[in-house]
XYZ file of N, CA and C in Angstrom:
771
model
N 16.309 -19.859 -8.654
C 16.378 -19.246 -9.972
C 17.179 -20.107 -10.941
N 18.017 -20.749 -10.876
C 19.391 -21.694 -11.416
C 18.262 -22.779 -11.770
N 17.550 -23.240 -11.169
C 16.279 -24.407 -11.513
C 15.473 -24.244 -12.797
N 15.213 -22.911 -12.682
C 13.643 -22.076 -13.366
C 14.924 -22.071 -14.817
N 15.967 -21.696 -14.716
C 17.071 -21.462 -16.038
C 16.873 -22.693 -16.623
N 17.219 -23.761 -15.850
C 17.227 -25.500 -16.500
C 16.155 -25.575 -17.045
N 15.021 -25.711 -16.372
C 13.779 -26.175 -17.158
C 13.635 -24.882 -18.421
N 14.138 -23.876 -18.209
C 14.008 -23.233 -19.759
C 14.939 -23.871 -20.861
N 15.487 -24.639 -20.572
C 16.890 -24.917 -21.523
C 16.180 -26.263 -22.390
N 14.867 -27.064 -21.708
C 14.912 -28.207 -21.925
C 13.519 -27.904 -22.935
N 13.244 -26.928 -23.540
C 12.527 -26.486 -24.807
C 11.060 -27.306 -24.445
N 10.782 -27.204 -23.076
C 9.300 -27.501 -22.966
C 8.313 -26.435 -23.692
N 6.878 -26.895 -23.858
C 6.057 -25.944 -24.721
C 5.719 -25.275 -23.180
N 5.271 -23.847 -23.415
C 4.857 -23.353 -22.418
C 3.409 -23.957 -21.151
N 2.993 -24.763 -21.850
C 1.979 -25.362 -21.098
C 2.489 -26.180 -20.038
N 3.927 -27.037 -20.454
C 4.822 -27.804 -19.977
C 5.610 -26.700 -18.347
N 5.766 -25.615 -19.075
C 6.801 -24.695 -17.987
C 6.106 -24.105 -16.623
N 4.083 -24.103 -17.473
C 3.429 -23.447 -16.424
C 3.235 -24.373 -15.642
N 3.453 -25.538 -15.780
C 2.843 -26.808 -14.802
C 4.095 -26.858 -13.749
N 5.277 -27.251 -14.256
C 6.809 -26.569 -13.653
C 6.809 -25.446 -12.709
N 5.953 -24.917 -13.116
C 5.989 -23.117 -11.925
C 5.172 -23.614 -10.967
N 3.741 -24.444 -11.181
C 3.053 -24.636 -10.547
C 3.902 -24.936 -8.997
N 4.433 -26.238 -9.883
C 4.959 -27.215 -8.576
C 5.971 -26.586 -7.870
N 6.940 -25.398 -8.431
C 7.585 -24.763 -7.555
C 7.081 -23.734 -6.654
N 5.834 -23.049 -7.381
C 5.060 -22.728 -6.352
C 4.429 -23.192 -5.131
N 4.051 -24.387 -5.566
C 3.489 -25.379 -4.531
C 5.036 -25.503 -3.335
N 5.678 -25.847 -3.470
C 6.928 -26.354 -2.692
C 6.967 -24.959 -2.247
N 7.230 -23.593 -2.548
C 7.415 -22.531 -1.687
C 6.086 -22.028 -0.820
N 5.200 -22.733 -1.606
C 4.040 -22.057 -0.154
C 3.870 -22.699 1.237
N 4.446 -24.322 1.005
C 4.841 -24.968 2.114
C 6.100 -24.464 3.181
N 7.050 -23.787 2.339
C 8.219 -23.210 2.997
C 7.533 -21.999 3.693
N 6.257 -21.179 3.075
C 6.020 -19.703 3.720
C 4.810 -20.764 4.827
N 4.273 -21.784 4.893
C 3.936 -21.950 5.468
C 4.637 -22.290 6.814
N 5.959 -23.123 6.981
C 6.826 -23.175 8.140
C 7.142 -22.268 8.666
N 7.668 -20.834 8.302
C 8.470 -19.811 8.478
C 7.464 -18.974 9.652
N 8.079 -18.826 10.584
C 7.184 -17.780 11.530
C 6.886 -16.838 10.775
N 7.476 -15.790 10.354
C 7.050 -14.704 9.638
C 6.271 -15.020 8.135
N 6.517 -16.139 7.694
C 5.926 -16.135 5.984
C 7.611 -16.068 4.976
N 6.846 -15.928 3.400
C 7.840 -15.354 2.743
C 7.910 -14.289 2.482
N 6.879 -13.607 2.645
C 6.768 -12.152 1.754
C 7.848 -11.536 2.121
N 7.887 -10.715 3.356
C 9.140 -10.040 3.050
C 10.223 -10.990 2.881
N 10.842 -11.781 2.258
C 11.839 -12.319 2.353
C 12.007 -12.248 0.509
N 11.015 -12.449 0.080
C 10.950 -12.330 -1.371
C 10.938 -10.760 -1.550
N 10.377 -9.676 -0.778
C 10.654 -8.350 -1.343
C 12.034 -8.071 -1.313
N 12.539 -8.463 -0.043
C 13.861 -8.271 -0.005
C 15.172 -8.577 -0.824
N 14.338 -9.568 -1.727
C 15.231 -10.380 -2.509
C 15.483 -9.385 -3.950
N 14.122 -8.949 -3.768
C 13.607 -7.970 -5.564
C 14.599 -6.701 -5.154
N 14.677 -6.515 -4.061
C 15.523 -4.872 -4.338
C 16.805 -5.190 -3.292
N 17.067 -6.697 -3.399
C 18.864 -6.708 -3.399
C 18.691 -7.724 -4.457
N 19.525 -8.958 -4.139
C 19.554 -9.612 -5.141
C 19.376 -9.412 -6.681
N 17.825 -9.452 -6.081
C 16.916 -9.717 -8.063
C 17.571 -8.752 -8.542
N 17.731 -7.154 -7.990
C 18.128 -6.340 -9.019
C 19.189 -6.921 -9.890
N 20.217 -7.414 -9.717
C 21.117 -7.915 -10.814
C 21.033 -8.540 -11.468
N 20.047 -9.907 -10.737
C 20.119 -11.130 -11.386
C 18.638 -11.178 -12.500
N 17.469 -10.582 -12.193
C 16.454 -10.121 -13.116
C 16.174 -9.988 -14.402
N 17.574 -8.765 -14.301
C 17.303 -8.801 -15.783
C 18.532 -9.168 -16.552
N 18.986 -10.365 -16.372
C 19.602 -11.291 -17.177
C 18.838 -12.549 -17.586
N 17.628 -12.541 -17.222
C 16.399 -13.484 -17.655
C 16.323 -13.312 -18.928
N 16.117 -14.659 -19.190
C 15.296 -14.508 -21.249
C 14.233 -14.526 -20.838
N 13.290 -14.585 -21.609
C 12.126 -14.495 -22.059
C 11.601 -15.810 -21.373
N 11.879 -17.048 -21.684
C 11.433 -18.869 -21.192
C 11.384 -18.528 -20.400
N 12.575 -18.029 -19.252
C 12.864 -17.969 -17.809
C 11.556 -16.871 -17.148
N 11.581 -15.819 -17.493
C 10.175 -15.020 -17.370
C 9.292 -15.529 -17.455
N 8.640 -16.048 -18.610
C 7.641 -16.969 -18.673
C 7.120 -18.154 -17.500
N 8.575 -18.648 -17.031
C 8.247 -19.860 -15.729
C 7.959 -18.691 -14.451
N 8.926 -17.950 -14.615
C 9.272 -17.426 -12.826
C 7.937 -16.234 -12.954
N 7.424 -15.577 -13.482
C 6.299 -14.743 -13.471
C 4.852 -15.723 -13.146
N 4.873 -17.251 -14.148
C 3.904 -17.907 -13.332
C 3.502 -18.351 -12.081
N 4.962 -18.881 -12.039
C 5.354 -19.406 -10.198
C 5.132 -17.734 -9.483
N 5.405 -16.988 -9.827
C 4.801 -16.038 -8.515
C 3.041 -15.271 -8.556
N 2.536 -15.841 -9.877
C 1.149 -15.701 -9.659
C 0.457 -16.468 -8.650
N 0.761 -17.951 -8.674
C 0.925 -19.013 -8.173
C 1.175 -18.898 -6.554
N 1.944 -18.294 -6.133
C 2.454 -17.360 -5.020
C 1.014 -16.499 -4.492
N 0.889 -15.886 -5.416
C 0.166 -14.843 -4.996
C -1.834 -15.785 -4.355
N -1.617 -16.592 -5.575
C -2.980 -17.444 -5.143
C -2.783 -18.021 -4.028
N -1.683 -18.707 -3.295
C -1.853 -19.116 -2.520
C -1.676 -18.564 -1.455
N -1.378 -17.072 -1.204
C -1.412 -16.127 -0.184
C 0.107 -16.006 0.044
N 0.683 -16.759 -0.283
C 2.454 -16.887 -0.023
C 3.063 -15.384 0.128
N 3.149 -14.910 -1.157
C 3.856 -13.975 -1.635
C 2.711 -13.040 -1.831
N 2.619 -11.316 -1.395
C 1.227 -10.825 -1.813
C 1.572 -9.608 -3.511
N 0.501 -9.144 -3.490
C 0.121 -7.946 -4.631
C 1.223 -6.919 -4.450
N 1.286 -6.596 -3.554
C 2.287 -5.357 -2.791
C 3.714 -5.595 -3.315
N 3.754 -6.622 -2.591
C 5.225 -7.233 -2.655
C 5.901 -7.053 -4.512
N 4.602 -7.983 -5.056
C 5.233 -7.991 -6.664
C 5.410 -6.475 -7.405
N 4.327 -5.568 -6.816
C 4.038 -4.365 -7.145
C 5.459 -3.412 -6.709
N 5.724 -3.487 -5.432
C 6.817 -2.614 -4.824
C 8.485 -3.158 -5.076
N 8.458 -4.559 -5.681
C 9.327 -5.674 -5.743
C 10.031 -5.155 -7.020
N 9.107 -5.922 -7.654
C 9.080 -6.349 -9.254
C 8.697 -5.214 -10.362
N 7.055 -4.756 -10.449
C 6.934 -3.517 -11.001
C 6.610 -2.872 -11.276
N 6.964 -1.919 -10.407
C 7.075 -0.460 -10.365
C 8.396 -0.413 -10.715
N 10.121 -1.159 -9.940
C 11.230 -1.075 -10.872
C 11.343 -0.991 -11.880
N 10.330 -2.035 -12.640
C 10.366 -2.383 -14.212
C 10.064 -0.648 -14.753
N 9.202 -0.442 -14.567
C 7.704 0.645 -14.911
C 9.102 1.822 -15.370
N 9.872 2.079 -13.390
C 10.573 3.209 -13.617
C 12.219 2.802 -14.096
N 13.102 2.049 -14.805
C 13.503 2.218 -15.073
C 13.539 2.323 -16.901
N 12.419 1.762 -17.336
C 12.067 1.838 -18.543
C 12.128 3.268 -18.726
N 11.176 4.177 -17.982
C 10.520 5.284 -18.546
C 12.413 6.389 -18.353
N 13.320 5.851 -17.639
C 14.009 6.349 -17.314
C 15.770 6.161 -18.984
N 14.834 5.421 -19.174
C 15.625 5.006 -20.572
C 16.331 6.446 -21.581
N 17.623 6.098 -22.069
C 18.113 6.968 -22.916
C 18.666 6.998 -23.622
N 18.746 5.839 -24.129
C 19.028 5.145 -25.541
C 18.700 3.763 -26.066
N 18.718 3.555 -27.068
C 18.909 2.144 -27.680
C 19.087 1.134 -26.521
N 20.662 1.285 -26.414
C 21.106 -0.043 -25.638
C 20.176 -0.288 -24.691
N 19.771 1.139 -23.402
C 19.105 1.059 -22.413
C 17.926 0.218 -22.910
N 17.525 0.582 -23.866
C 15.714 0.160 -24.492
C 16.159 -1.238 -24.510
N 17.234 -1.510 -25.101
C 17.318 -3.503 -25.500
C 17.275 -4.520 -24.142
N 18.371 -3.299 -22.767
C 18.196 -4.235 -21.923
C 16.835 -4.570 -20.876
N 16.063 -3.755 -21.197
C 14.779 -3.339 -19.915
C 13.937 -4.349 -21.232
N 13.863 -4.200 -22.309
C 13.056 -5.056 -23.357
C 12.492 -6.376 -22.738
N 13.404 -7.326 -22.324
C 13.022 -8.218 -21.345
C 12.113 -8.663 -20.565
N 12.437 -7.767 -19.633
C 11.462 -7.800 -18.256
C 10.565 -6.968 -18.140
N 10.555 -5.813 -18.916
C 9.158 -4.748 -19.062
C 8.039 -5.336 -19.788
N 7.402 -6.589 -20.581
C 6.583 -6.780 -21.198
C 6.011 -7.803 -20.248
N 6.569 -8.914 -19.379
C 6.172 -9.685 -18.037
C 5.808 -8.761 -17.402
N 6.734 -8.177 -16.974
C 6.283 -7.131 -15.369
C 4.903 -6.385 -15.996
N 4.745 -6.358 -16.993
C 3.326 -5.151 -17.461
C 2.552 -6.196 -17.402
N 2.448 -7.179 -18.001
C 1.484 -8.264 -17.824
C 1.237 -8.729 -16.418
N 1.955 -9.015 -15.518
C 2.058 -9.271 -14.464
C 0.901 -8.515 -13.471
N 1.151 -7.178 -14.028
C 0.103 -6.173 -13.440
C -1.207 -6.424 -14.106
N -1.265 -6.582 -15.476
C -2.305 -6.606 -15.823
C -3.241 -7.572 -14.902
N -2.919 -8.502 -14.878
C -3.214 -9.823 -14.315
C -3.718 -9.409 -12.970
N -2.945 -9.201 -12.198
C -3.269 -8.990 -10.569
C -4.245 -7.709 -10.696
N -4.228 -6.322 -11.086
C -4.957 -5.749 -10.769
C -6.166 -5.465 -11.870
N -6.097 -5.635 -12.866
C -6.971 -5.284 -14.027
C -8.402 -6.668 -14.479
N -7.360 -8.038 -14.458
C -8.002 -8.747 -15.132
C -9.110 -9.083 -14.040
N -9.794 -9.437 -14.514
C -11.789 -9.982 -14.006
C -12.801 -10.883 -14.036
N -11.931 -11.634 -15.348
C -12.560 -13.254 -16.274
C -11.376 -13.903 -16.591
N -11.556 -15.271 -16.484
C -10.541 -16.690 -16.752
C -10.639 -16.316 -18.162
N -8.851 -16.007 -19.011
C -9.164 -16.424 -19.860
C -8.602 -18.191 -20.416
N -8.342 -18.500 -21.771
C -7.700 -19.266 -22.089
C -6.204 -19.009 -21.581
N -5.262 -20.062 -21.811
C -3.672 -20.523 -21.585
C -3.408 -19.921 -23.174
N -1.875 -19.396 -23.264
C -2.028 -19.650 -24.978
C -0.449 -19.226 -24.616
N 0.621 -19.736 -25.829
C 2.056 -19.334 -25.303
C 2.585 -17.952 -25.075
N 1.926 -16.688 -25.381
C 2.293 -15.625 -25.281
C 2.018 -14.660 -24.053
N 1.278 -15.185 -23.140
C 1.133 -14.375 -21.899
C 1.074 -15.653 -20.487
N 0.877 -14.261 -19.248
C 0.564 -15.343 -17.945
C -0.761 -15.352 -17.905
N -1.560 -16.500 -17.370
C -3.033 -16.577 -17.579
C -3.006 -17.097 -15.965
N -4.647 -16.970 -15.839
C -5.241 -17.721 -14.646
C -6.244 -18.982 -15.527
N -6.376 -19.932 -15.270
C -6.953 -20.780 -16.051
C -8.535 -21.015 -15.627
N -8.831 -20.350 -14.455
C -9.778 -21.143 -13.228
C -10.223 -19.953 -12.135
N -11.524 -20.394 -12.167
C -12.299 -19.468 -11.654
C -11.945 -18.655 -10.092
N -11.464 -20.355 -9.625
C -11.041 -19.948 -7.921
C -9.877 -19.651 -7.965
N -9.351 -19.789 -8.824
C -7.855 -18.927 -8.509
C -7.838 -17.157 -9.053
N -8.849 -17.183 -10.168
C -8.869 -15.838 -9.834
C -9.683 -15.082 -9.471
N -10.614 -15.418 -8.585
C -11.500 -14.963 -7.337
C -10.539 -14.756 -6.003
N -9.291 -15.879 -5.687
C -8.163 -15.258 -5.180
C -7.624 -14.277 -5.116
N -6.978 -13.759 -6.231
C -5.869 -12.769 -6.804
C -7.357 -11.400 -6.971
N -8.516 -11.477 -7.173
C -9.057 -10.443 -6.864
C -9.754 -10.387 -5.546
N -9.270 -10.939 -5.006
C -9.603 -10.859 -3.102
C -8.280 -10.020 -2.809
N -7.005 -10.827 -3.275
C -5.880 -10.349 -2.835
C -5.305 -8.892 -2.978
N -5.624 -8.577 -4.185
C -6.067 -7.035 -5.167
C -6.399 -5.690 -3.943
N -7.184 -6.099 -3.345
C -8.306 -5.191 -2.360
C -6.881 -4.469 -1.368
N -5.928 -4.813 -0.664
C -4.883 -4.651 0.019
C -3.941 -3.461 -1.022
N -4.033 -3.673 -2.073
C -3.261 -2.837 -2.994
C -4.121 -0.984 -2.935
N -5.340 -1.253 -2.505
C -6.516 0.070 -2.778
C -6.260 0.963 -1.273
N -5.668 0.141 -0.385
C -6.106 0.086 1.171
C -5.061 1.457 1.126
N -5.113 2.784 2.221
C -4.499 3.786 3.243
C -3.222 2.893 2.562
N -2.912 2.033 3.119
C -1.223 1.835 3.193
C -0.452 1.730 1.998
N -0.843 1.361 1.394
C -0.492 1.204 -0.215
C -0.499 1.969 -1.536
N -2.029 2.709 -1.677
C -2.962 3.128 -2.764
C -1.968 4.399 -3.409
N -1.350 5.060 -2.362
C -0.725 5.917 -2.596
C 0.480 5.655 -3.860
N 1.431 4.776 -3.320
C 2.269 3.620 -4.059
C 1.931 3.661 -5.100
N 0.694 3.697 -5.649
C 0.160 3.037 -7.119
C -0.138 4.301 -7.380
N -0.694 5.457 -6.859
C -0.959 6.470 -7.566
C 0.546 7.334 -7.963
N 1.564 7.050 -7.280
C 2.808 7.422 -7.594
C 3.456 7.050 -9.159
N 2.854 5.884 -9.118
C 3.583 4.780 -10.614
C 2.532 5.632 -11.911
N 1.577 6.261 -11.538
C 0.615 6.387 -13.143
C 1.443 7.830 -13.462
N 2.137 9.262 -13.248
C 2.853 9.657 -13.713
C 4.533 8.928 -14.339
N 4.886 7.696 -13.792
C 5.937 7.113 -14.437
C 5.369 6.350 -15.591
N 3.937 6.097 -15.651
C 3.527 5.368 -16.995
C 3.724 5.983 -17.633
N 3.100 8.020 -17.648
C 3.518 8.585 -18.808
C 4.562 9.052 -19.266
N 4.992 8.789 -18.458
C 6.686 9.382 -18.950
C 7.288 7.733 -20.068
N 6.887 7.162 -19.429
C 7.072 5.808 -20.033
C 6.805 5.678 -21.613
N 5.501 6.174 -21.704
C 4.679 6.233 -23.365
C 4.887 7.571 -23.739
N 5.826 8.130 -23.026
C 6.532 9.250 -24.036
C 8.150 9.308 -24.397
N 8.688 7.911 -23.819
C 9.922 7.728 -24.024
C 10.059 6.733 -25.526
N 10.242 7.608 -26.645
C 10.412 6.899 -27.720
C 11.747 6.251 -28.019
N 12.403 5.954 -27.186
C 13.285 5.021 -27.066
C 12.846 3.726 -27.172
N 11.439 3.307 -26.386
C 10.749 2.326 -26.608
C 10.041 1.837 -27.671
N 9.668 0.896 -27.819
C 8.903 1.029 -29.100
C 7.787 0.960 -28.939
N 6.973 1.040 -30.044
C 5.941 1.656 -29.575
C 4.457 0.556 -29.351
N 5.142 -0.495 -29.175
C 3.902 -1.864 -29.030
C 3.933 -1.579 -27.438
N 4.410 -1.503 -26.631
C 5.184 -1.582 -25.435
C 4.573 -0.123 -25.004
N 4.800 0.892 -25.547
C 4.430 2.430 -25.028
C 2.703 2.364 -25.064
N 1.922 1.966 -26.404
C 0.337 1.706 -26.939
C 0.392 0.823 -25.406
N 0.774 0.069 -25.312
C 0.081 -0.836 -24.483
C -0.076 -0.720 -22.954
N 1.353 -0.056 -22.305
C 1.201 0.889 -21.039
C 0.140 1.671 -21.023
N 0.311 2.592 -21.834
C -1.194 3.263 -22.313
C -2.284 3.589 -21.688
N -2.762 1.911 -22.783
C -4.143 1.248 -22.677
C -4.196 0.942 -21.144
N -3.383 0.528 -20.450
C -3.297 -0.421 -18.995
C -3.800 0.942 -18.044
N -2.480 1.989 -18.521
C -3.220 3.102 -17.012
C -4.569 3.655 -17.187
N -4.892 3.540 -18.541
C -6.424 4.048 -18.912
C -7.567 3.088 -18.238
N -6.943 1.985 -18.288
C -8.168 0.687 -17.602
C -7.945 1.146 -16.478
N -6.928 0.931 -16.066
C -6.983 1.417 -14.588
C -7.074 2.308 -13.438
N -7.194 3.837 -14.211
C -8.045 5.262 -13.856
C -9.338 5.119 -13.482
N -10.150 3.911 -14.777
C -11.393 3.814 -14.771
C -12.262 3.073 -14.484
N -11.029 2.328 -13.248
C -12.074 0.837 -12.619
C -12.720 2.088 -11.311
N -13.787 1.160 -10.772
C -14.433 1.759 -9.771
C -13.868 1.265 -8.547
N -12.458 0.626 -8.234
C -12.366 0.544 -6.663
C -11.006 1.411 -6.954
N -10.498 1.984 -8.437
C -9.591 3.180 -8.170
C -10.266 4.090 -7.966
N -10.703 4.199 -8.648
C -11.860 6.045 -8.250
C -11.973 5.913 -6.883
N -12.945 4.822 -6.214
C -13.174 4.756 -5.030
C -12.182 5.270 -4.092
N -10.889 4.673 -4.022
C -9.753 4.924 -3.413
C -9.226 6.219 -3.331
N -9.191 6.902 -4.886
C -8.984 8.245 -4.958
C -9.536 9.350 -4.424
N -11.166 9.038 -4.150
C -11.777 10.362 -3.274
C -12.090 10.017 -1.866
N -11.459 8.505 -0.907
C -11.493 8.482 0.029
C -9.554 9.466 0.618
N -8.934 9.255 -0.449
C -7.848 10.020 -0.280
C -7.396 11.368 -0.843
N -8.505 11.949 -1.716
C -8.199 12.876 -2.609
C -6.968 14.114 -1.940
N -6.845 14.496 -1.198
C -6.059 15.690 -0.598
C -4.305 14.909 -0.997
N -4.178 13.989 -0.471
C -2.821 12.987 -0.588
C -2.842 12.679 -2.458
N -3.631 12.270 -2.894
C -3.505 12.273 -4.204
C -3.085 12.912 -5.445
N -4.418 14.271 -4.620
C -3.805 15.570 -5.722
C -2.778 15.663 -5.266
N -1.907 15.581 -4.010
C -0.193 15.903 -4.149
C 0.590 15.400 -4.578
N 0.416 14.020 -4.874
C 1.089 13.275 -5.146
C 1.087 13.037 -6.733
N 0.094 13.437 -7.276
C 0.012 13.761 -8.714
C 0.911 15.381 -9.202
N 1.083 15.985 -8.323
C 0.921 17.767 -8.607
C 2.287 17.481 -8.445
N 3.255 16.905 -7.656
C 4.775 16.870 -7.919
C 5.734 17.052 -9.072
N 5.061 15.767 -9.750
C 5.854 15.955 -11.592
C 5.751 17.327 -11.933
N 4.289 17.544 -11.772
C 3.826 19.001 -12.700
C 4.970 20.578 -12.215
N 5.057 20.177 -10.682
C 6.154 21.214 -10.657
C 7.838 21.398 -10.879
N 7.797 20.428 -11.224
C 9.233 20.432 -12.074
C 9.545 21.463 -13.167
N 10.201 22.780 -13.277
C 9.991 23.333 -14.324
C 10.842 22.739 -15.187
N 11.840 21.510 -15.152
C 13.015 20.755 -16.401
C 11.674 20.178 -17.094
N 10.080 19.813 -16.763
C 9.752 18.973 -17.522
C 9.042 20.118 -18.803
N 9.385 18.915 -20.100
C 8.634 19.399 -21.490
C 7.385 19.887 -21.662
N 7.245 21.074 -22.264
C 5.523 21.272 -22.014
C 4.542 20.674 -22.786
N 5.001 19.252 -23.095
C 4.510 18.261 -24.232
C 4.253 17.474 -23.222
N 5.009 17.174 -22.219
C 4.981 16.105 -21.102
C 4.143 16.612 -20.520
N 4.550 17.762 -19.898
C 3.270 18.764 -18.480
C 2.051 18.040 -18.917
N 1.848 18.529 -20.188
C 0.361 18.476 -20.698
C -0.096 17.608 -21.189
N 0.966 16.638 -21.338
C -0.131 14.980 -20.794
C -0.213 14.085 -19.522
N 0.817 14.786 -18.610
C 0.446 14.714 -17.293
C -0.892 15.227 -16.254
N -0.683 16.224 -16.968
C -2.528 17.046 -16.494
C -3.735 15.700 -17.200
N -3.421 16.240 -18.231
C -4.982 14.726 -18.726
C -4.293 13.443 -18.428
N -3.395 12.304 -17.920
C -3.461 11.889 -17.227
C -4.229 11.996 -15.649
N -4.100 13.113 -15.622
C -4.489 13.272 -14.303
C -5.618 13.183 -13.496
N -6.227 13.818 -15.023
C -7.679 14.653 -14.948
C -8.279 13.000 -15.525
N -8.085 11.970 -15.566
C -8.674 10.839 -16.096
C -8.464 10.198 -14.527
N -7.544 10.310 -13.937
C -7.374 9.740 -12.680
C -8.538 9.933 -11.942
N -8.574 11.259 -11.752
C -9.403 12.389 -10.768
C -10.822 12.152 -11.118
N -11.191 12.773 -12.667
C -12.698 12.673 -13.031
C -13.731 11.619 -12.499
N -14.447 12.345 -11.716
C -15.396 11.243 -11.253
C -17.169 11.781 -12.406
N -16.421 12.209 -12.683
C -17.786 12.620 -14.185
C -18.658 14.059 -13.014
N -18.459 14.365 -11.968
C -19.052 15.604 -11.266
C -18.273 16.936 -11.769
N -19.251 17.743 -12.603
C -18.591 19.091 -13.053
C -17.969 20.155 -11.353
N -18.926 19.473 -10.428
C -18.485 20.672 -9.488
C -17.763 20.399 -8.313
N -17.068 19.522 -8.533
C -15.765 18.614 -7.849
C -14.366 19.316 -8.787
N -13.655 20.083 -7.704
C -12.353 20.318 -8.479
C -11.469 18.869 -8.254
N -10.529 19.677 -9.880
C -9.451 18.619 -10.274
C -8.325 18.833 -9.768
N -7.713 19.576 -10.175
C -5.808 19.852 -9.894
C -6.308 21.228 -9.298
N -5.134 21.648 -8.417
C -5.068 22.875 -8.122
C -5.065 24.037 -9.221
N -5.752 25.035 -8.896
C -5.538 26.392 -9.702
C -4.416 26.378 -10.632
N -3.696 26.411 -9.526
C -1.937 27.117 -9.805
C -1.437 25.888 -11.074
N -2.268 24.779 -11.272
C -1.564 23.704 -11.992
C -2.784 23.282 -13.162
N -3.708 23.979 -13.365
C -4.537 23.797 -13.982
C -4.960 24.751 -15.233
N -4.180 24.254 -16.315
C -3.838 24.754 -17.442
C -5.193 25.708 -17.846
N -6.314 25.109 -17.631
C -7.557 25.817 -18.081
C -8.349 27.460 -17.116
């Protein structure tokens, strides 16, 4: 990390920093290649000791390198989807939405607009786009025919659950106006893409019984707002909807209609 700081200091253009990540990527997939076990867990382990402190004292440059280098990671099988997801963010996701003032909003500001991109990237995106200085890109076809091979493990029994846990912290997220609201619009947009891909749906009615519970939790909270409840339900009901009128959604007891 002390490395990834230097090369931010030395005001390369970002095209310059992604080539920099590259090669540190490259050098750690050789290290997960020696290691009996790999890196992965060694890098999760790092995100929920370590990183927690050191994370989010990142600028922005430093994000920019270290979010490439672990795409980079991820293409080369090093480091997986899971890992960044259970690591990196979902922390981001829930301590944002957990925000309660100003200050809180300035310090999560940081690392919540990478970590959202980050996701975008691994689970959403589908086409190479261009490089350009304001986001992480895949440049190339086979690398992201990779990262959507790698994707498939995130849908699987062991995981899927994990991710259906994080889309009630989105909304709590885009209802925390502490944030602003480029940042809240844009969470948004992300859980909406991602209700409505077809290997979430898929996932959702090979698990539906575990799902609806795992959605129906928030809802029984009676501390929550009935402004919140009730965009947790249509969250929900966007999760759930498979467009069949005679497929139930939420339970009775939680189903406003």
């Amino acid at each position: 990390m002390a490395s990834l700081r230097q090369i931010s200091t030395l005001n390369f253009n970002p095209a310059v920093c992604r080539t920099y990540a590259r090669r540190y990527a490259n050098l750690l997939s050789g290290v997960d290649q020696r290691l009996p076990q790999g890196l992965d867990d060694h890098v999760l382990n790092w995100f929920l000791g370590p990183g927690t402190v050191e994370l989010p004292t990142l600028n922005r440059d430093v994000w920019l390198i270290f979010v490439s280098m672990l795409v980079n990671l991820v293409v080369t099988d090093a480091v997986s989807t899971t890992t960044l997801l259970q690591g990196l963010i979902y922390p981001a996701w829930s301590a944002a939405a957990s925000v309660t003032d100003r200050e809180g909003a300035e310090s999560v500001s940081t690392y919540l607009p990478p970590a959202t991109s980050l996701f975008e990237l691994l689970l959403l995106r589908d086409h190479v786009v261009p490089e350009d200085d304001q986001d992480i890109c895949v440049d190339n076809l086979t690398s992201l025919q990779r990262i959507v091979t790698r994707r498939r493990k995130v849908f699987s029994q062991d995981h899927f659950l994990s991710l259906v846990a994080a889309i009630p912290t989105l909304v709590l997220l885009e209802h925390n106006f502490h944030l602003s609201e480029e940042i809240r619009t844009r969470v948004s947009v992300l859980r909406s893409r991602l209700c409505q891909r077809h290997d979430f749906k898929q996932a959702v009615y090979r698990d539906l019984d575990q799902v609806r519970t795992v959605f129906e939790q928030p809802l029984e909270l009676d501390s929550s707002p009935g402004y919140l409840r009730e965009s947790l339900v249509v969250a929900l009901r966007l999760a759930l909807d498979d467009g069949s009128p005679s497929r139930p959604l939420l339970s009775s007891r939680l189903n406003p209609c």
